[in-house]
CSV table of C-alpha atoms and ligand atoms in Angstrom, one decimal:
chain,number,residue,atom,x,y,z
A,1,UNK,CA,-9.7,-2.9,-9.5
A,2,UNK,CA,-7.3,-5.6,-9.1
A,3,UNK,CA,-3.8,-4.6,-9.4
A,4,UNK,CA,-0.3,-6.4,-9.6
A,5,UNK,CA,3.2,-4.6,-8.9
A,6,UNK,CA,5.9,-5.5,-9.9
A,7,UNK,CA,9.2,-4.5,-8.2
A,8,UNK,CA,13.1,-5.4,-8.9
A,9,UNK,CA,15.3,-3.8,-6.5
A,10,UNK,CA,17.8,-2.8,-8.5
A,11,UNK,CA,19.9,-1.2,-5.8
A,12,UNK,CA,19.3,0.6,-2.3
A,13,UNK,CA,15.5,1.3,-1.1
A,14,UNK,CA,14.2,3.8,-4.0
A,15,UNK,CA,12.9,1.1,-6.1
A,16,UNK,CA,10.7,-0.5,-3.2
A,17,UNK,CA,10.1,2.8,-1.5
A,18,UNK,CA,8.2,3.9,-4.5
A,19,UNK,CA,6.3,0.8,-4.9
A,20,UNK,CA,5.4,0.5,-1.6
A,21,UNK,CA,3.7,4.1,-1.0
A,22,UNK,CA,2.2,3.3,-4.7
A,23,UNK,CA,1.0,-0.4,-3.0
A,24,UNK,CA,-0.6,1.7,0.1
A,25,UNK,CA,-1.9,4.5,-2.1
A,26,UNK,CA,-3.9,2.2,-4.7
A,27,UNK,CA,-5.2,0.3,-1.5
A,28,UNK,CA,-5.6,2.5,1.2
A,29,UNK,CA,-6.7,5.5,-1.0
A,30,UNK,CA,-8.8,3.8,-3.9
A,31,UNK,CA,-9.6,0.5,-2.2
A,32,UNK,CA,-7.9,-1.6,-4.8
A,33,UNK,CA,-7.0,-5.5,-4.4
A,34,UNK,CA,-3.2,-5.2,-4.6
A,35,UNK,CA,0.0,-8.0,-5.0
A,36,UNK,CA,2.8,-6.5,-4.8
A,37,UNK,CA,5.7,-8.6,-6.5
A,38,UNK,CA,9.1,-8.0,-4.7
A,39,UNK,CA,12.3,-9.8,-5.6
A,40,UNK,CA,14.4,-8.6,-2.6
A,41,UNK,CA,12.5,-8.9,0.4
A,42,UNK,CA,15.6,-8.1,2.5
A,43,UNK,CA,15.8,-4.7,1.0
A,44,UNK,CA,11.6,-4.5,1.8
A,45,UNK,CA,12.0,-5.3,5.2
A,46,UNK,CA,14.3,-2.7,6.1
A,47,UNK,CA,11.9,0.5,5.2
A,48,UNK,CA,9.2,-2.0,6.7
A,49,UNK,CA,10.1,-4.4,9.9
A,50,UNK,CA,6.6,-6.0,9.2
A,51,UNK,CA,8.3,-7.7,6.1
A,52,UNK,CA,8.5,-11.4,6.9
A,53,UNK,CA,11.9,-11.8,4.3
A,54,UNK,CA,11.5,-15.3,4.7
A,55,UNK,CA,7.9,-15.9,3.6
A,56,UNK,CA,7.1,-16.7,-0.2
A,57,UNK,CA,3.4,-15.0,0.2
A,58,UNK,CA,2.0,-12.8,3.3
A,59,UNK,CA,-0.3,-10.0,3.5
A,60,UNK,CA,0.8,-6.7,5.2
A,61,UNK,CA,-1.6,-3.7,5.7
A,62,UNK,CA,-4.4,-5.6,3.6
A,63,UNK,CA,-2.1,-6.0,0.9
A,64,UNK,CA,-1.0,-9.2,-0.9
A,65,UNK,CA,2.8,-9.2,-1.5
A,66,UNK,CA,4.6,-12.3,-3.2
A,67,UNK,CA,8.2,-12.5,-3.1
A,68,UNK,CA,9.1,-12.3,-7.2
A,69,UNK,CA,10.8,-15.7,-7.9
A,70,UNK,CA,10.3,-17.4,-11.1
A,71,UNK,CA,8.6,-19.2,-12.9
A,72,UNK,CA,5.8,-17.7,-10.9
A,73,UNK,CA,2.9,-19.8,-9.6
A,74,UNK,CA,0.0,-17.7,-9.3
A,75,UNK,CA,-1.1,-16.7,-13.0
A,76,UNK,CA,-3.9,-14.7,-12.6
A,77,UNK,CA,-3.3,-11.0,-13.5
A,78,UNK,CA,-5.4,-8.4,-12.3
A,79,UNK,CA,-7.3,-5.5,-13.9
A,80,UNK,CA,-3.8,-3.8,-14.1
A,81,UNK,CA,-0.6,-4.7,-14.3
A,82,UNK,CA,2.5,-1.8,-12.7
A,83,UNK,CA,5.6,-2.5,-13.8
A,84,UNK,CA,7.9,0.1,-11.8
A,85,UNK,CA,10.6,1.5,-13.5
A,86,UNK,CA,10.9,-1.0,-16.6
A,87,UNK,CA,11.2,-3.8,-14.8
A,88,UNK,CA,9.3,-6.3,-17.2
A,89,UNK,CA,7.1,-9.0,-15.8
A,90,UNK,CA,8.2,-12.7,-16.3
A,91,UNK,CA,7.4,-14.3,-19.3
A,92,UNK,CA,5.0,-16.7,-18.0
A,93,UNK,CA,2.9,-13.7,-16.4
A,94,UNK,CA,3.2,-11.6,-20.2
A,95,UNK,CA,2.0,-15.0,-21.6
A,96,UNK,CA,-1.0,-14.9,-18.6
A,97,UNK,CA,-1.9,-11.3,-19.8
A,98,UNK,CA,-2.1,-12.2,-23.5
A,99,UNK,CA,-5.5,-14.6,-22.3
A,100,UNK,CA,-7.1,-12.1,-20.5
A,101,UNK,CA,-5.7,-8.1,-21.9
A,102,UNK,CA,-5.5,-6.2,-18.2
A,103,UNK,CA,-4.4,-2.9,-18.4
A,104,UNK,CA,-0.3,-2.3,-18.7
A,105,UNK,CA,1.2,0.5,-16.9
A,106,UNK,CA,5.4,1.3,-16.7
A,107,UNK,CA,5.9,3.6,-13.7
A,108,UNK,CA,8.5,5.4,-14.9
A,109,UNK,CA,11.6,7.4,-13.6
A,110,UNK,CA,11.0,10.9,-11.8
A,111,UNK,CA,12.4,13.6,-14.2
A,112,UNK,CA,11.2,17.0,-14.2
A,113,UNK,CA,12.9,17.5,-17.7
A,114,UNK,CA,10.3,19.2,-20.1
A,115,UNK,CA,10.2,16.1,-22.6
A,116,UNK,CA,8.4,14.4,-19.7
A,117,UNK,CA,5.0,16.1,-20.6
A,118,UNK,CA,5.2,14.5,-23.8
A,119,UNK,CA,5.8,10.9,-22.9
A,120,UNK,CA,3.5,10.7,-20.2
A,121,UNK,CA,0.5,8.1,-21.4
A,122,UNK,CA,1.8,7.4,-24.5
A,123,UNK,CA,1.0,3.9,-25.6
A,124,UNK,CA,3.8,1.6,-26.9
A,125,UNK,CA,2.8,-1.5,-28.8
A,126,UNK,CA,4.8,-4.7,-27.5
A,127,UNK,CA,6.0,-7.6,-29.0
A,128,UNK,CA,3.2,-10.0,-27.3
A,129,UNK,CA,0.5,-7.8,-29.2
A,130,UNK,CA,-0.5,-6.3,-25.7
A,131,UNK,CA,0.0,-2.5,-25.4
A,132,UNK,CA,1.8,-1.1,-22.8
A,133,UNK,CA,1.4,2.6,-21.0
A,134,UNK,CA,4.3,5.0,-20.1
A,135,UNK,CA,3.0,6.5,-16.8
A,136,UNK,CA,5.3,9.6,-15.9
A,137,UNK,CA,5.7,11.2,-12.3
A,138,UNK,CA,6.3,14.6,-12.4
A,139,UNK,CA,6.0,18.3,-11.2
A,140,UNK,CA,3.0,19.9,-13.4
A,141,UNK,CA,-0.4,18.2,-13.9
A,142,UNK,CA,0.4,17.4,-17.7
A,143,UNK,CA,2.6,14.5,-15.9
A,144,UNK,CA,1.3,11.7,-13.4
A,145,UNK,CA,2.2,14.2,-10.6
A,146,UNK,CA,3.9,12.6,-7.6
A,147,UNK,CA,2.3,10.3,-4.3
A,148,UNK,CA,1.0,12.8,-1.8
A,149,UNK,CA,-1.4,10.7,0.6
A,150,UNK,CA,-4.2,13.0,1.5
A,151,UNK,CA,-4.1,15.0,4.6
A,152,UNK,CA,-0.6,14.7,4.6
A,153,UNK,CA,-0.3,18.9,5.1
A,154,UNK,CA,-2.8,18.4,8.4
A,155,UNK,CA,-0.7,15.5,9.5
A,156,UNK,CA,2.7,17.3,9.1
A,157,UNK,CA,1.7,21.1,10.4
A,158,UNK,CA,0.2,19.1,13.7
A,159,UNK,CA,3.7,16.8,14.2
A,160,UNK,CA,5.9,20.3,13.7
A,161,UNK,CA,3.7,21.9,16.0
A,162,UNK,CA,4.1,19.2,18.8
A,163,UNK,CA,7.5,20.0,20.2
A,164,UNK,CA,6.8,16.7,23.1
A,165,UNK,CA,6.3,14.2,20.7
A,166,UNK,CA,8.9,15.3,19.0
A,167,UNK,CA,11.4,14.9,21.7
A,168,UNK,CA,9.8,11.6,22.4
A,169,UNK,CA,10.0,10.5,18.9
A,170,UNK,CA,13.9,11.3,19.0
A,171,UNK,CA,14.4,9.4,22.5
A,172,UNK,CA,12.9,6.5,21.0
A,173,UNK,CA,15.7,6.6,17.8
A,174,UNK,CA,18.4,7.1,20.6
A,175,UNK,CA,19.0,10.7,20.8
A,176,UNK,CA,20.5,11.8,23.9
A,177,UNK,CA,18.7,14.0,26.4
A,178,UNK,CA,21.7,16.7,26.0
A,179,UNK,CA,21.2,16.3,22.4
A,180,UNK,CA,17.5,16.8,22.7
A,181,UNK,CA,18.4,20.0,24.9
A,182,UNK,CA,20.7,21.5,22.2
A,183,UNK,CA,17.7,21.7,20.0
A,184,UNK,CA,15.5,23.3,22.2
A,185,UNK,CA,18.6,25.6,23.6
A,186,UNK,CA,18.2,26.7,19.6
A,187,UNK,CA,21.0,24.4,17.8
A,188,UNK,CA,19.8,23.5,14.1
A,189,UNK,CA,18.5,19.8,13.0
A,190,UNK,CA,19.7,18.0,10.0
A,191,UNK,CA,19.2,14.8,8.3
A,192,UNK,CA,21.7,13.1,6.7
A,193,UNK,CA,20.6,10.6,4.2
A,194,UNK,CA,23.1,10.8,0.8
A,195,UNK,CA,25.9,8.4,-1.9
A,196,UNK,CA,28.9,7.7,-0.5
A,197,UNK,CA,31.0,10.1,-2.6
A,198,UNK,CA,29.0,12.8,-1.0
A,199,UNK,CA,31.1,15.4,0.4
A,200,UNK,CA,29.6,14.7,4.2
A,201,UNK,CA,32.7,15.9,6.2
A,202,UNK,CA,32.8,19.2,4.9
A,203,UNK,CA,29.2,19.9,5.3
A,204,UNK,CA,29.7,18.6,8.8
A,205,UNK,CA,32.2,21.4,9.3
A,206,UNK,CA,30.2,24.1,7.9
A,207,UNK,CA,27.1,22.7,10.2
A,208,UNK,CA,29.4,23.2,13.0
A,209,UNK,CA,30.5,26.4,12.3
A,210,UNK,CA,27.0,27.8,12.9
A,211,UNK,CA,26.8,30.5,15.6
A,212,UNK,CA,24.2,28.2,17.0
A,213,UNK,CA,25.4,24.9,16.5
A,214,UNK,CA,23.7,21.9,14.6
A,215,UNK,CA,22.7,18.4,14.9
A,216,UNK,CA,23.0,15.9,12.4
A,217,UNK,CA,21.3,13.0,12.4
A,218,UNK,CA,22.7,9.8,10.5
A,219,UNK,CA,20.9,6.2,9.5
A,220,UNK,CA,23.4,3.3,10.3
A,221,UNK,CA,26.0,2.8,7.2
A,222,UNK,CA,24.9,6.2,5.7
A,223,UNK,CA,28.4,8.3,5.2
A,224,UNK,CA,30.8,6.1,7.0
A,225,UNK,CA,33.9,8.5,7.2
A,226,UNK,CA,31.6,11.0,9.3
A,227,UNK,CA,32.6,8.2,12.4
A,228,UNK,CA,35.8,9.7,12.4
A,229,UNK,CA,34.3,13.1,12.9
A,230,UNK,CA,34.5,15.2,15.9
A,231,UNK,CA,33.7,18.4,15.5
A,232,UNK,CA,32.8,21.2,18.4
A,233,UNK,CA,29.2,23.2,17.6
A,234,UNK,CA,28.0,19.5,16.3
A,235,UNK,CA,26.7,16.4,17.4
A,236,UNK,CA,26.8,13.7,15.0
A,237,UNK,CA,24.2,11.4,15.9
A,238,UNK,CA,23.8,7.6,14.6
A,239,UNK,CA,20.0,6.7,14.2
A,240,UNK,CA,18.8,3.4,13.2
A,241,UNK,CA,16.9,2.7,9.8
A,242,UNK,CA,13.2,3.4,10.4
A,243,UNK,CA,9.8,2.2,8.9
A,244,UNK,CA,8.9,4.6,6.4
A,245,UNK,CA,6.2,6.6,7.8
A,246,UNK,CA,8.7,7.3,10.6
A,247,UNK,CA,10.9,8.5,8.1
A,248,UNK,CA,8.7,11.0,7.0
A,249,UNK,CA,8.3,12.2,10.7
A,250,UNK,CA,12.2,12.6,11.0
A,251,UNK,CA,12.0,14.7,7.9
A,252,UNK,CA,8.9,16.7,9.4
A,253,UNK,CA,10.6,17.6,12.7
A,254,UNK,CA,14.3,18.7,11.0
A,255,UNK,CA,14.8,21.8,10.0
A,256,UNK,CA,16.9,20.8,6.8
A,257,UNK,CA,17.1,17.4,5.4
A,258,UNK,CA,20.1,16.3,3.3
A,259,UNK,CA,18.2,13.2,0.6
A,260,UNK,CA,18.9,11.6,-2.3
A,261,UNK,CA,17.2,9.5,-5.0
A,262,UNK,CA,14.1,10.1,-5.9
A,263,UNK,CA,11.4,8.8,-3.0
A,264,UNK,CA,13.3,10.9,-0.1
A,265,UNK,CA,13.6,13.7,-2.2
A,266,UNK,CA,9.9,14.2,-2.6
A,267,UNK,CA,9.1,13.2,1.0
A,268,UNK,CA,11.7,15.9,2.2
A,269,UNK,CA,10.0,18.7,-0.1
A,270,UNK,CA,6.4,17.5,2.0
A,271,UNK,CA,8.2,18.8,4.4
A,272,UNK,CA,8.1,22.4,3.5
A,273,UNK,CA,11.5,22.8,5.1
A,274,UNK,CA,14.8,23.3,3.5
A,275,UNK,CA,17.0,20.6,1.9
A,276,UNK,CA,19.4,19.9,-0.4
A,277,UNK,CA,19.1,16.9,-2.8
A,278,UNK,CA,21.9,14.3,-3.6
A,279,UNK,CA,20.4,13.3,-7.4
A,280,UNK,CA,21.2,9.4,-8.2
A,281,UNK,CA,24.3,9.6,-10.0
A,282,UNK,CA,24.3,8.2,-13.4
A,283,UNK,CA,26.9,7.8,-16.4
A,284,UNK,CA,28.3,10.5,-18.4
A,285,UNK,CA,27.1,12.8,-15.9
A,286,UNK,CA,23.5,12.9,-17.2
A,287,UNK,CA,21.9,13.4,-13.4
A,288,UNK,CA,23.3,16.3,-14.0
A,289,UNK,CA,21.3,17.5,-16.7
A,290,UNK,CA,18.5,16.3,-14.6
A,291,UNK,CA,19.5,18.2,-11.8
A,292,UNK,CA,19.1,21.7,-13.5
A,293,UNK,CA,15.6,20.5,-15.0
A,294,UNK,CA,14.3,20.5,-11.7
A,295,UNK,CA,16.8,23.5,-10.2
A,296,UNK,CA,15.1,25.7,-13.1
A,297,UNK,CA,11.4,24.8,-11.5
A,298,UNK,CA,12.7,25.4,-8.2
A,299,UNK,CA,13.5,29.1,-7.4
A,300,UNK,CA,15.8,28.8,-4.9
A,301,UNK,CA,18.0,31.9,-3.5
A,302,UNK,CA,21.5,31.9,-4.4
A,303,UNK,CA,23.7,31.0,-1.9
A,304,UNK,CA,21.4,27.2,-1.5
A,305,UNK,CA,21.2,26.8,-5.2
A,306,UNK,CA,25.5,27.0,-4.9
A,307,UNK,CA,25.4,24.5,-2.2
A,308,UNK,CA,22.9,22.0,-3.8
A,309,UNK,CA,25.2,22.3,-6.9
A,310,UNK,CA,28.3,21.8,-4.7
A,311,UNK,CA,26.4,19.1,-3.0
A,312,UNK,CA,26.4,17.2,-6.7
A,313,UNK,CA,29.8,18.1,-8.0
A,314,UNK,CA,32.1,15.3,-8.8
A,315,UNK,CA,35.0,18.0,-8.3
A,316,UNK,CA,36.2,19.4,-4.8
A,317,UNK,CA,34.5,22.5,-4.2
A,318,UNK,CA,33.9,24.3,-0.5
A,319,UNK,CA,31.1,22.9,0.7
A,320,UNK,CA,31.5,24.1,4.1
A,321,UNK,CA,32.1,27.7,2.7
A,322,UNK,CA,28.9,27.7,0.7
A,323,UNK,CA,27.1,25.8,3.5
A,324,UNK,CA,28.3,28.7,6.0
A,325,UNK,CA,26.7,30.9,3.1
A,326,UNK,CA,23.3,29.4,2.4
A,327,UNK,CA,22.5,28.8,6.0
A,328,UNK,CA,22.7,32.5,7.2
A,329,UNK,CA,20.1,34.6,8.5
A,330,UNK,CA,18.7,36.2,5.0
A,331,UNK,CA,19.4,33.3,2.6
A,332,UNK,CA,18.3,30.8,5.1
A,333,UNK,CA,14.9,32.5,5.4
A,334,UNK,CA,14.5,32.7,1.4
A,335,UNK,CA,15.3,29.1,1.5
A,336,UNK,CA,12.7,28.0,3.9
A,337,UNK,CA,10.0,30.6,2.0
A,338,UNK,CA,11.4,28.8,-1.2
A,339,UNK,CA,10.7,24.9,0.6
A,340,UNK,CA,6.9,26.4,2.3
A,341,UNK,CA,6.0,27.8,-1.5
A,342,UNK,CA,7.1,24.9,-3.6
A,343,UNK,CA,5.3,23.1,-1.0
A,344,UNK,CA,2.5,24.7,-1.2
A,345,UNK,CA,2.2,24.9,-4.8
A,346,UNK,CA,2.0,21.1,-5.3
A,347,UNK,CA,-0.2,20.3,-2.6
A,348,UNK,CA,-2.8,21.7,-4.7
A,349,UNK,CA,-1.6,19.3,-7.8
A,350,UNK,CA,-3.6,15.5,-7.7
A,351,UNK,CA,-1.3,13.1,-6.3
A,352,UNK,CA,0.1,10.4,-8.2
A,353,UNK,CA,-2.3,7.5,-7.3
A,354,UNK,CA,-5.2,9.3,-8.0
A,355,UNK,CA,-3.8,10.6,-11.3
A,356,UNK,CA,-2.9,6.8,-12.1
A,357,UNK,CA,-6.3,5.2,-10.9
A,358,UNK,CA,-7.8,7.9,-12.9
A,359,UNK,CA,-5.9,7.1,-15.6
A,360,UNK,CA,-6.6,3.2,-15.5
A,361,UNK,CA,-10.2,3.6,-14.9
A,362,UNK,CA,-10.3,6.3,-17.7
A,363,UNK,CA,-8.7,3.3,-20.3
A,364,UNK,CA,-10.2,0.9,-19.0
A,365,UNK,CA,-13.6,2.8,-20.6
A,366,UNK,CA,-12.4,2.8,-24.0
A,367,UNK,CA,-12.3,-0.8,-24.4
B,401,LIG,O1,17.8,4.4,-1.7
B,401,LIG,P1,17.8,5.3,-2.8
B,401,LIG,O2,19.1,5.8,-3.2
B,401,LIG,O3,17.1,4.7,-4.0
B,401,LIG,C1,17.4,4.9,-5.4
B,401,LIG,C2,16.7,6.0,-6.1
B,401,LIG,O4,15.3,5.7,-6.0
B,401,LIG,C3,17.1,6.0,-7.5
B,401,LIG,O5,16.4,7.0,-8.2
B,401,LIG,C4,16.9,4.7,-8.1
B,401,LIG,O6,17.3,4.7,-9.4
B,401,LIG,C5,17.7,3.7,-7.3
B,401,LIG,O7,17.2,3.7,-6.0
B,401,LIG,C6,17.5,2.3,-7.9
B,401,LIG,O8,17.0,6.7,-2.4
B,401,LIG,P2,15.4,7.0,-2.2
B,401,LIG,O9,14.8,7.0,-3.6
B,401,LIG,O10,15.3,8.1,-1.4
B,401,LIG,O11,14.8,5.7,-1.5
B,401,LIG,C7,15.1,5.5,-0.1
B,401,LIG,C8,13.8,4.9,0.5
B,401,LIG,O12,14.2,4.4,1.8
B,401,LIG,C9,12.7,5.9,0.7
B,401,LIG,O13,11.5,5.2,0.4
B,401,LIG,C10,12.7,6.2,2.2
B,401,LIG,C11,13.2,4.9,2.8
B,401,LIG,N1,13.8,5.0,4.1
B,401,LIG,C12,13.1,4.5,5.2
B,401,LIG,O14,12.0,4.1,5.0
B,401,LIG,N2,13.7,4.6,6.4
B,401,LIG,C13,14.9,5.1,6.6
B,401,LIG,O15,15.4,5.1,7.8
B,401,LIG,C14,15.6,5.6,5.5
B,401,LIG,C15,17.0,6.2,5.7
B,401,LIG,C16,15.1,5.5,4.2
């Protein structure tokens, strides 16, 4: 199969995170021809340095990537066309696809509201007479399931098993030796990666008020007002922005991982390790609504679902309280059998780009 994504970053990294595990999955996994269509290369380039923002067309990982400026030149589409998150090819490639009828696929939004189940595959007719797909992630297999690379579980049980390339891995992002000590003297590791209005200080406090301490580790320009920070029982660490497969090892080697969005979010539950999720915050408060969806698939102890609720509040609530709470002994141990279970569970689901090129090659019979 030949395949085109499309990408518009809308804001931050989700929107080319996603399209760029999709890119690898479809190529690496299926051996599809992939062109990737970006319009912010900048954004690209900083979840992967091998991103030439400068160039109009380069190939990266044996995939083709075109930075989306229009009118476009190359009018050729492939088998299938991705458009992630409604993001509507140009004209001039809808009119390109009207000659030659490849399939049309909208990668939509993760939701793990029921309504989901539905929705996903449902053709919609379009104005141009071609008919387009509605392709939804999702938690169960009646939805397009989510991108889990195979042997991802292998990968990740032997990186949390190697305590020396761990270390190594954290010397290489800057971590101080006497940081690196802490850890193995016992003190707990978290990653911070979450919205501004994220109450950060307070959890800082109640990660400090562990018996035995914490570590937080923060990407550059993630919660600014934690600089001002100083807080006995934690180190507040700056790490730099790393390529993404790097991310997922930070994620791998914490012990809870603070994400947001939706593309951290699922790489923090591959973790099989605690975390608490910041959910993209939308108008009138409908994340919200979303949050629960997924809270109510999620059987989490008390005390962490407070905190991830807390986490999400627009009010003031004690974050450092219920943080102090959810990470003692007992609740902290149903949260980490919680994280290994949930875990577990969808390892055994088909990923997302097997479900899709299934899908594809599955419609692509029927015509
Ligand atoms: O950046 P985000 O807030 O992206 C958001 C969400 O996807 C949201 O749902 C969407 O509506 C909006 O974009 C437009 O959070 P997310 O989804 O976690 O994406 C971050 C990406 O950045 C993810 O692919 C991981 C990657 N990343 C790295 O590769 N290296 C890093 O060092 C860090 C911190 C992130």
């Amino acid at each position: 199969m030949r395949a085109d994504i499309f990408c518009r970053v809308v804001d931050n990294y989700g929107d080319i995170g996603v399209c760029w595990r999709l890119a690898r999955r479809l190529a690496h996994g299926r051996g599809w021809q992939v062109r990737l269509w970006v319009d912010d290369l900048d954004a690209f380039a900083r979840i992967e340095p091998g991103v030439q923002p400068a160039l109009a067309t380069q190939t990266l990982q044996n995939i083709a990537v075109r930075h989306w400026r229009e009118p476009l030149t190359e009018l050729d589409p492939g088998d299938v066309v991705i458009e992630a998150f409604a993001c509507d090819p140009p004209a001039e490639f809808i009119a390109a696809m009207r000659a030659t009828h490849p399939l049309w696929i909208n990668l939509e939004y993760l939701s793990a509201e029921a309504w989901v189940e539905s929705c996903h595959g449902l053709p919609s007719q379009q104005p141009s007479g071609l008919v387009k797909h509605f392709f939804f992630p999702g938690f169960t297999a009646a939805t397009g399931g989510l991108i889990r690379e195979p042997g991802l579980s292998a990968a990740r049980d032997a990186w949390q098993a190697d305590r020396p390339a761990q270390d190594e891995f954290l010397r290489r992002l800057g971590v101080p030796e006497s940081v690196i000590a802490r850890r193995h003297a016992g003190a707990r590791l978290a990653t911070l990666f979450c919205y501004p209005q994220a109450p950060a200080a307070d959890l800082a406090r109640g990660l400090a008020a562990l018996p035995e301490g914490a570590i937080l580790l923060v990407p550059q320009g993630v919660a600014p007002a934690l600089d001002g920070v100083a807080l006995s029982g934690l180190d507040i660490v700056r790490v730099p922005f790393v390529p993404q497969p790097d991310f997922d090892r930070l994620l791998w080697l914490a012990d809870l991982n603070l994400v947001r969005g939706e593309d951290s979010f699922v790489r923090a539950a591959w973790a099989g390790r605690p975390f608490l999720w910041q959910i993209y915050p939308q108008q009138d408060a409908v994340h919200l609504t979303k949050l629960d969806a997924w809270l109510a698939r999620y059987d989490l102890p008390a005390p962490a679902r407070a905190l991830m609720q807390a986490w999400n509040a627009a009010a003031a609530t004690d974050v450092a309280t219920l943080a102090g709470a959810a990470l003692a002994d007992g609740p902290w141990q149903a949260w980490e059998n919680t994280a290994r279970e949930w875990d577990k569970a969808q390892a055994a689901l088909p990923d997302l780009g097997d479900t899709l090129a299934d899908f594809c090659t599955d419609l692509s019979k029927t015509r």
